[in-house]
CSV table of C-alpha atoms (C1' of nucleotides) in Angstrom, one decimal:
chain,number,residue,atom,x,y,z
A,1131,MET,CA,-138.4,-33.7,59.3
A,1132,ALA,CA,-139.3,-36.1,56.3
A,1133,ASN,CA,-137.1,-38.9,58.4
A,1134,GLU,CA,-139.6,-38.4,61.0
A,1135,GLN,CA,-142.6,-39.1,59.1
A,1136,LEU,CA,-140.7,-41.7,57.5
A,1137,GLN,CA,-140.0,-43.7,60.6
A,1138,GLU,CA,-143.2,-43.2,62.0
A,1139,ALA,CA,-145.0,-44.4,58.7
A,1140,VAL,CA,-142.2,-47.7,59.4
A,1141,ASP,CA,-143.5,-48.4,62.6
A,1142,ALA,CA,-146.9,-47.7,61.9
A,1143,LEU,CA,-146.4,-50.7,59.1
A,1144,LYS,CA,-145.0,-53.0,61.7
A,1145,LYS,CA,-148.2,-52.9,63.7
A,1146,THR,CA,-150.1,-53.8,60.8
A,1147,LYS,CA,-148.1,-57.5,60.1
A,1148,VAL,CA,-146.9,-55.8,57.1
A,1149,ARG,CA,-143.7,-56.8,56.6
A,1150,MET,CA,-140.6,-54.4,55.6
A,1151,THR,CA,-138.4,-54.8,52.9
A,1152,PRO,CA,-136.1,-52.9,50.8
A,1153,GLN,CA,-138.8,-51.9,48.1
A,1154,ARG,CA,-141.3,-50.6,50.5
A,1155,HIS,CA,-138.5,-48.8,52.0
A,1156,ALA,CA,-137.6,-46.9,49.1
A,1157,ILE,CA,-141.2,-46.5,48.0
A,1158,LEU,CA,-142.0,-45.3,51.1
A,1159,GLU,CA,-138.3,-42.7,51.0
A,1160,PHE,CA,-138.4,-41.4,47.4
A,1161,LEU,CA,-142.3,-40.3,49.1
A,1162,PHE,CA,-141.4,-38.5,51.8
A,1163,ASP,CA,-138.7,-37.3,50.2
A,1164,SER,CA,-140.0,-35.6,47.3
A,1165,MET,CA,-142.9,-33.3,48.6
A,1166,SER,CA,-144.3,-33.7,45.1
A,1167,HIS,CA,-147.3,-35.7,44.0
A,1168,PRO,CA,-145.7,-38.7,41.8
A,1169,THR,CA,-147.5,-41.3,39.7
A,1170,ALA,CA,-146.5,-44.8,40.1
A,1171,ASP,CA,-144.3,-44.7,37.1
A,1172,GLU,CA,-142.7,-41.8,38.6
A,1173,ILE,CA,-141.7,-44.0,41.6
A,1174,TYR,CA,-140.2,-46.8,39.6
A,1175,LYS,CA,-138.1,-44.9,36.8
A,1176,ALA,CA,-136.9,-42.7,40.1
A,1177,LEU,CA,-135.9,-45.9,42.0
A,1178,GLU,CA,-134.7,-48.8,39.3
A,1179,GLY,CA,-131.4,-47.2,39.9
A,1180,LYS,CA,-131.4,-48.6,42.7
A,1181,PHE,CA,-133.5,-51.9,42.2
A,1182,PRO,CA,-132.9,-52.9,38.1
A,1183,ASN,CA,-135.1,-55.5,38.9
A,1184,MET,CA,-138.1,-54.3,40.4
A,1185,SER,CA,-141.4,-54.8,39.1
A,1186,VAL,CA,-144.3,-52.2,38.2
A,1187,ALA,CA,-146.2,-54.2,39.9
A,1188,THR,CA,-144.7,-54.2,43.2
A,1189,VAL,CA,-144.7,-50.0,43.0
A,1190,TYR,CA,-148.2,-50.7,42.7
A,1191,ASN,CA,-149.1,-53.4,45.1
A,1192,ASN,CA,-147.1,-51.3,47.4
A,1193,LEU,CA,-149.1,-48.3,47.0
A,1194,ARG,CA,-152.0,-50.8,47.6
A,1195,VAL,CA,-150.8,-51.8,50.8
A,1196,PHE,CA,-150.1,-48.1,52.0
A,1197,LYS,CA,-153.8,-47.0,50.9
A,1198,GLU,CA,-155.0,-49.0,53.1
A,1199,VAL,CA,-152.3,-48.6,56.2
A,1200,GLY,CA,-153.7,-45.0,56.0
A,1201,ILE,CA,-150.0,-44.1,55.3
A,1202,VAL,CA,-150.5,-43.1,51.1
A,1203,LYS,CA,-153.0,-41.1,49.9
A,1204,GLU,CA,-154.5,-41.7,45.8
A,1205,LEU,CA,-155.4,-38.9,44.3
A,1206,THR,CA,-157.1,-39.3,41.0
A,1207,TYR,CA,-157.8,-36.9,38.2
A,1208,GLY,CA,-159.6,-37.2,35.2
A,1209,ASP,CA,-156.6,-36.6,32.7
A,1210,SER,CA,-153.9,-39.0,33.2
A,1211,SER,CA,-152.9,-41.4,36.0
A,1212,SER,CA,-153.4,-41.0,39.5
A,1213,ARG,CA,-150.7,-39.1,41.8
A,1214,PHE,CA,-149.2,-40.6,45.8
A,1215,ASP,CA,-149.8,-38.4,48.0
A,1216,CYS,CA,-148.2,-39.1,52.1
A,1217,VAL,CA,-151.0,-38.2,54.4
A,1218,THR,CA,-149.2,-36.1,57.0
A,1219,THR,CA,-150.4,-33.0,58.0
A,1220,ASP,CA,-153.7,-31.5,56.8
A,1221,HIS,CA,-153.4,-29.7,53.9
A,1222,TYR,CA,-155.1,-29.7,50.2
A,1223,HIS,CA,-153.7,-28.9,46.7
A,1224,VAL,CA,-154.2,-26.4,44.5
A,1225,ILE,CA,-153.6,-27.9,41.0
A,1226,CYS,CA,-152.5,-25.7,37.1
A,1227,SER,CA,-155.7,-26.5,34.3
A,1228,ASP,CA,-152.5,-25.3,32.5
A,1229,CYS,CA,-149.6,-27.4,33.1
A,1230,GLY,CA,-151.0,-29.5,35.7
A,1231,LYS,CA,-148.4,-28.1,38.8
A,1232,ILE,CA,-149.6,-29.5,42.3
A,1233,VAL,CA,-148.9,-27.2,44.9
A,1234,ASP,CA,-150.4,-27.7,48.6
A,1235,PHE,CA,-152.1,-24.7,51.2
A,1236,HIS,CA,-153.3,-25.3,54.5
A,1237,TYR,CA,-156.4,-24.8,55.5
A,1238,PRO,CA,-158.0,-26.3,58.6
A,1239,GLY,CA,-160.2,-29.2,57.7
A,1240,LEU,CA,-163.9,-28.7,56.6
A,1241,ASP,CA,-165.0,-30.8,59.4
A,1242,GLU,CA,-168.6,-29.1,58.9
A,1243,VAL,CA,-169.4,-29.9,55.9
A,1244,GLU,CA,-168.9,-33.8,57.1
A,1245,THR,CA,-171.5,-33.6,59.2
A,1246,LEU,CA,-173.8,-32.3,57.7
A,1247,ALA,CA,-173.2,-34.4,54.8
A,1248,GLU,CA,-173.9,-36.9,57.5
A,1249,HIS,CA,-177.5,-35.9,58.9
A,1250,VAL,CA,-178.9,-34.8,55.9
A,1251,THR,CA,-177.6,-38.0,53.7
A,1252,GLY,CA,-178.2,-40.8,56.6
A,1253,PHE,CA,-174.3,-41.4,55.1
A,1254,GLN,CA,-171.4,-42.5,57.9
A,1255,VAL,CA,-169.0,-40.2,56.7
A,1256,ASN,CA,-165.0,-41.4,57.3
A,1257,ASN,CA,-163.3,-38.5,55.3
A,1258,HIS,CA,-163.5,-36.4,52.3
A,1259,ARG,CA,-161.4,-34.6,48.6
A,1260,MET,CA,-161.1,-31.6,48.3
A,1261,GLU,CA,-159.6,-30.0,44.9
A,1262,VAL,CA,-159.0,-26.1,43.9
A,1263,TYR,CA,-158.6,-25.6,40.4
A,1264,GLY,CA,-156.9,-22.8,39.0
A,1265,ARG,CA,-154.4,-21.5,36.8
A,1266,CYS,CA,-150.1,-20.7,38.1
A,1267,PRO,CA,-148.5,-17.5,38.7
A,1268,GLU,CA,-146.4,-18.9,35.5
A,1269,CYS,CA,-148.6,-20.2,33.0
A,1270,LYS,CA,-151.1,-16.5,34.2
A,1271,ASN,CA,-147.5,-15.2,32.5
A,1272,ILE,CA,-147.4,-16.9,29.4
A,1273,SER,CA,-150.4,-16.4,28.9
A,1274,LYS,CA,-150.3,-12.6,29.0
A,1275,HIS,CA,-148.3,-12.8,26.3
B,1202,MET,CA,-187.0,-28.9,35.2
B,1203,ALA,CA,-184.2,-30.6,33.5
B,1204,ASN,CA,-186.3,-29.1,30.3
B,1205,GLU,CA,-185.0,-25.8,31.0
B,1206,GLN,CA,-181.8,-26.8,31.8
B,1207,LEU,CA,-180.9,-28.7,28.3
B,1208,GLN,CA,-182.2,-26.0,26.6
B,1209,GLU,CA,-179.7,-23.6,28.0
B,1210,ALA,CA,-177.0,-26.6,27.6
B,1211,VAL,CA,-177.7,-26.3,23.8
B,1212,ASP,CA,-178.3,-22.5,23.9
B,1213,ALA,CA,-174.1,-22.4,25.6
B,1214,LEU,CA,-173.1,-24.8,22.8
B,1215,LYS,CA,-174.6,-22.6,19.6
B,1216,LYS,CA,-173.0,-20.0,20.4
B,1217,THR,CA,-169.4,-21.9,21.0
B,1218,LYS,CA,-169.6,-23.1,17.0
B,1219,VAL,CA,-170.3,-26.2,18.1
B,1220,ARG,CA,-172.8,-28.0,16.0
B,1221,MET,CA,-175.5,-29.7,17.4
B,1222,THR,CA,-175.6,-33.3,16.3
B,1223,PRO,CA,-178.4,-36.2,17.0
B,1224,GLN,CA,-176.0,-38.1,19.0
B,1225,ARG,CA,-174.5,-35.1,21.4
B,1226,HIS,CA,-178.4,-34.1,22.1
B,1227,ALA,CA,-179.5,-37.3,23.7
B,1228,ILE,CA,-176.7,-37.5,25.5
B,1229,LEU,CA,-177.1,-33.9,26.4
B,1230,GLU,CA,-181.1,-35.2,27.1
B,1231,PHE,CA,-179.3,-38.5,28.9
B,1232,LEU,CA,-177.5,-36.4,31.3
B,1233,PHE,CA,-179.9,-34.2,32.3
B,1234,ASP,CA,-182.9,-36.6,32.4
B,1235,SER,CA,-181.0,-38.6,34.7
B,1236,MET,CA,-180.2,-37.2,37.9
B,1237,SER,CA,-177.0,-39.9,38.0
B,1238,HIS,CA,-173.6,-39.9,37.4
B,1239,PRO,CA,-173.8,-42.3,34.5
B,1240,THR,CA,-169.9,-43.3,33.4
B,1241,ALA,CA,-169.2,-42.8,29.7
B,1242,ASP,CA,-169.8,-46.2,28.8
B,1243,GLU,CA,-173.6,-46.9,30.9
B,1244,ILE,CA,-174.5,-43.7,28.6
B,1245,TYR,CA,-173.1,-45.5,25.7
B,1246,LYS,CA,-175.4,-48.4,26.2
B,1247,ALA,CA,-178.3,-46.1,27.0
B,1248,LEU,CA,-178.5,-45.1,24.0
B,1249,GLU,CA,-177.9,-47.8,22.1
B,1250,GLY,CA,-181.7,-48.5,21.0
B,1251,LYS,CA,-181.8,-45.1,19.8
B,1252,PHE,CA,-178.4,-45.1,17.8
B,1253,PRO,CA,-177.9,-48.6,16.3
B,1254,ASN,CA,-174.4,-47.4,15.4
B,1255,MET,CA,-173.0,-45.0,17.5
B,1256,SER,CA,-170.0,-45.2,18.7
B,1257,VAL,CA,-168.0,-45.5,22.6
B,1258,ALA,CA,-165.8,-42.7,20.4
B,1259,THR,CA,-168.5,-40.5,19.8
B,1260,VAL,CA,-169.8,-40.5,23.8
B,1261,TYR,CA,-166.3,-39.3,24.9
B,1262,ASN,CA,-165.3,-36.8,22.7
B,1263,ASN,CA,-168.7,-35.7,23.1
B,1264,LEU,CA,-168.1,-35.6,26.8
B,1265,ARG,CA,-165.0,-33.6,26.1
B,1266,VAL,CA,-165.9,-31.2,24.2
B,1267,PHE,CA,-168.9,-30.5,26.9
B,1268,LYS,CA,-166.4,-30.1,29.5
B,1269,GLU,CA,-164.8,-27.4,27.7
B,1270,VAL,CA,-167.9,-25.5,27.3
B,1271,GLY,CA,-168.5,-26.1,30.7
B,1272,ILE,CA,-171.5,-27.7,31.1
B,1273,VAL,CA,-170.4,-30.9,32.1
B,1274,LYS,CA,-167.9,-31.7,34.9
B,1275,GLU,CA,-165.7,-35.4,35.3
B,1276,LEU,CA,-165.8,-36.9,38.1
B,1277,THR,CA,-162.4,-38.9,38.9
B,1278,TYR,CA,-162.4,-42.0,41.6
B,1279,GLY,CA,-159.3,-44.2,41.8
B,1280,ASP,CA,-160.4,-47.9,41.1
B,1281,SER,CA,-163.3,-47.4,37.9
B,1282,SER,CA,-164.3,-45.6,35.1
B,1283,SER,CA,-165.4,-41.5,34.7
B,1284,ARG,CA,-168.5,-40.8,36.0
B,1285,PHE,CA,-170.3,-37.0,34.3
B,1286,ASP,CA,-172.1,-35.4,36.0
B,1287,CYS,CA,-174.0,-31.4,34.3
B,1288,VAL,CA,-172.8,-28.7,36.3
B,1289,THR,CA,-176.6,-27.0,37.4
B,1290,THR,CA,-176.4,-26.1,41.2
B,1291,ASP,CA,-174.1,-25.7,43.5
B,1292,HIS,CA,-173.9,-29.5,45.0
B,1293,TYR,CA,-172.0,-31.6,46.6
B,1294,HIS,CA,-171.6,-35.5,46.1
B,1295,VAL,CA,-171.6,-38.1,49.0
B,1296,ILE,CA,-170.1,-41.5,47.9
B,1297,CYS,CA,-170.4,-45.2,49.9
B,1298,SER,CA,-167.2,-46.1,49.9
B,1299,ASP,CA,-168.6,-49.7,49.9
B,1300,CYS,CA,-170.6,-50.1,47.0
B,1301,GLY,CA,-169.9,-47.1,45.2
B,1302,LYS,CA,-173.4,-45.0,45.9
B,1303,ILE,CA,-173.7,-41.4,44.8
B,1304,VAL,CA,-176.5,-39.3,47.0
B,1305,ASP,CA,-175.9,-35.9,46.5
B,1306,PHE,CA,-176.5,-32.9,49.5
B,1307,HIS,CA,-176.6,-28.9,49.5
B,1308,TYR,CA,-174.5,-26.7,50.9
B,1309,PRO,CA,-172.4,-22.9,49.8
B,1310,GLY,CA,-170.0,-22.7,47.9
B,1311,LEU,CA,-166.5,-22.7,49.3
B,1312,ASP,CA,-165.6,-20.1,48.2
B,1313,GLU,CA,-163.7,-18.8,51.6
B,1314,VAL,CA,-161.1,-22.0,50.7
B,1315,GLU,CA,-161.1,-20.6,46.8
B,1316,THR,CA,-160.5,-16.7,48.1
B,1317,LEU,CA,-158.0,-18.3,50.5
B,1318,ALA,CA,-155.8,-20.2,48.3
B,1319,GLU,CA,-155.2,-18.2,45.8
B,1320,HIS,CA,-153.8,-15.7,48.2
B,1321,VAL,CA,-151.7,-18.1,49.7
B,1322,THR,CA,-150.4,-20.0,47.0
B,1323,GLY,CA,-150.9,-16.9,43.4
B,1324,PHE,CA,-153.5,-19.3,41.4
B,1325,GLN,CA,-155.8,-17.3,39.6
B,1326,VAL,CA,-158.5,-19.9,41.3
B,1327,ASN,CA,-161.0,-21.0,39.2
B,1328,ASN,CA,-163.0,-23.4,40.4
B,1329,HIS,CA,-163.2,-26.7,43.3
B,1330,ARG,CA,-163.8,-30.0,43.8
B,1331,MET,CA,-165.0,-31.5,47.0
B,1332,GLU,CA,-166.8,-35.1,47.7
B,1333,VAL,CA,-167.6,-36.5,50.7
B,1334,TYR,CA,-167.2,-40.6,51.6
B,1335,GLY,CA,-168.1,-42.7,53.9
B,1336,ARG,CA,-170.9,-45.7,53.9
B,1337,CYS,CA,-174.6,-45.4,52.4
B,1338,PRO,CA,-177.3,-46.6,55.3
B,1339,GLU,CA,-178.0,-49.5,53.3
B,1340,CYS,CA,-174.5,-51.0,53.3
B,1341,LYS,CA,-174.4,-49.7,57.1
B,1342,ASN,CA,-177.4,-52.6,58.2
B,1343,ILE,CA,-175.5,-55.5,56.0
B,1344,SER,CA,-172.3,-55.3,57.9
B,1345,LYS,CA,-174.1,-55.5,61.2
B,1346,HIS,CA,-175.4,-58.9,60.7
C,1315,DT,C1',-183.1,-24.5,-1.7
C,1316,DT,C1',-179.0,-26.2,-3.0
C,1317,DC,C1',-173.8,-26.5,-2.5
C,1318,DT,C1',-170.1,-26.2,0.2
C,1319,DT,C1',-167.1,-26.7,4.1
C,1320,DA,C1',-165.5,-28.0,8.0
C,1321,DC,C1',-167.0,-30.1,11.6
C,1322,DA,C1',-168.7,-35.4,13.2
C,1323,DT,C1',-169.4,-40.1,13.3
C,1324,DT,C1',-168.4,-44.7,13.2
C,1325,DA,C1',-165.3,-48.7,13.1
C,1326,DT,C1',-161.4,-49.7,14.4
C,1327,DA,C1',-156.8,-50.1,16.1
C,1328,DA,C1',-153.6,-48.6,19.3
C,1329,DT,C1',-152.4,-46.7,23.8
C,1330,DT,C1',-151.5,-46.4,28.5
C,1331,DC,C1',-152.6,-47.2,33.3
C,1332,DT,C1',-153.4,-51.3,36.3
C,1333,DT,C1',-154.1,-55.6,38.0
C,1334,DA,C1',-154.5,-61.0,37.6
C,1335,DT,C1',-151.2,-65.2,37.5
C,1336,DA,C1',-147.4,-68.4,38.3
C,1337,DA,C1',-143.0,-68.9,39.6
C,1338,DT,C1',-138.8,-67.7,42.6
C,1339,DT,C1',-137.1,-65.7,46.2
C,1340,DT,C1',-136.9,-63.2,51.2
C,1341,DA,C1',-138.9,-61.4,56.2
C,1342,DT,C1',-140.7,-63.6,60.2
C,1343,DT,C1',-141.4,-67.8,63.3
C,1344,DT,C1',-141.3,-71.9,65.2
D,394,DA,C1',-131.9,-73.7,61.2
D,395,DA,C1',-136.1,-75.1,59.1
D,396,DA,C1',-140.8,-73.8,58.0
D,397,DT,C1',-144.1,-71.1,56.9
D,398,DA,C1',-146.5,-67.2,55.2
D,399,DA,C1',-145.7,-63.1,52.5
D,400,DA,C1',-143.4,-60.3,49.4
D,401,DT,C1',-141.2,-60.0,44.0
D,402,DT,C1',-140.7,-60.5,39.8
D,403,DA,C1',-141.9,-61.4,34.9
D,404,DT,C1',-145.1,-62.1,32.0
D,405,DA,C1',-149.6,-61.7,30.5
D,406,DA,C1',-154.6,-59.9,30.2
D,407,DG,C1',-157.9,-56.3,31.3
D,408,DA,C1',-160.5,-51.6,30.8
D,409,DA,C1',-161.0,-47.5,29.7
D,410,DT,C1',-159.7,-44.1,27.1
D,411,DT,C1',-158.1,-41.8,22.4
D,412,DA,C1',-156.0,-41.6,18.0
D,413,DT,C1',-156.7,-42.6,13.0
D,414,DA,C1',-159.1,-42.9,8.7
D,415,DA,C1',-162.9,-43.3,5.6
D,416,DT,C1',-167.9,-41.6,5.4
D,417,DG,C1',-171.1,-39.3,6.7
D,418,DT,C1',-174.2,-34.7,8.4
D,419,DA,C1',-174.3,-29.4,10.3
D,420,DA,C1',-175.1,-24.7,8.8
D,421,DG,C1',-173.8,-20.9,6.1
D,422,DA,C1',-172.8,-19.1,1.5
D,423,DA,C1',-174.1,-19.1,-3.1
DNA sequence: TTCTTACATTATAATTCTTATAATTTATTT
DNA sequence: AAATAAATTATAAGAATTATAATGTAAGAA
């Protein structure tokens, strides 16, 4: 369940001298609950009922903190604002070029690519990013008519 | 050579009713010559000697056109501005997390990933993006001292 | 070749996303 | 419970990108 992962994330934060605040908890909760990949603004809007005085800066600040600790990943696409995804299991994303929908899919981590890149370039490789682009079933249908 | 690929790109544009202008040619030439991955602003600055009156908007507009035709790829990272890369052979990028340097490396296209994603998600997959992150040899040395 | 028209460019303003700043508030330590 | 270090807020500033309107130009037709 999402709750266990949330708890793990909270524990991870405690170990790194990062204080737990209601705002931080709410942002994390929202990220883990919604299995979507919200933008900073979406998070801000979703929580303004609970925290009418919360600042957008708080959302951005905390997303940066979460990224540094390693429990959140930033997804950047050309068009608009960044999206944020909690780092849970090893999954990748398929993104619809038409409507922007993001769908997760599982695939074994591309470790071979990392090691090859390391040998060929002399870099000390830490991680990678991979996304697949195409058209989602809905958009495929729309274009047929 | 870069010249042949440039010619191919120009031909591809002619077929799609996109007019060839001196500015467009210069932008393409710069992209194919420099095997780096310049930002829109870098392109703008590089060409202001040749085109003192060229507008930044022109660079952005044309990069968008090139992207739509499929001869240029946009690489977006969270922090700063997008970088642009001409779509040539199948190569991927290793990016230094410290200094931002981008180095190409060859690797067989990840076709299996695309087909798997297609089957699992029902998307019609067209392409993918993959990057490896780490620290370049230079930055590794710096941090040792 | 010249004319015409639709497309490109320019210059500027506007937007949008994100970060910086300073004052206030709050969580943790002593 | 007091002290301190960090987080939040509100606002302003910054940077990257896009929109707008006027002017200029490429490419096909006469």
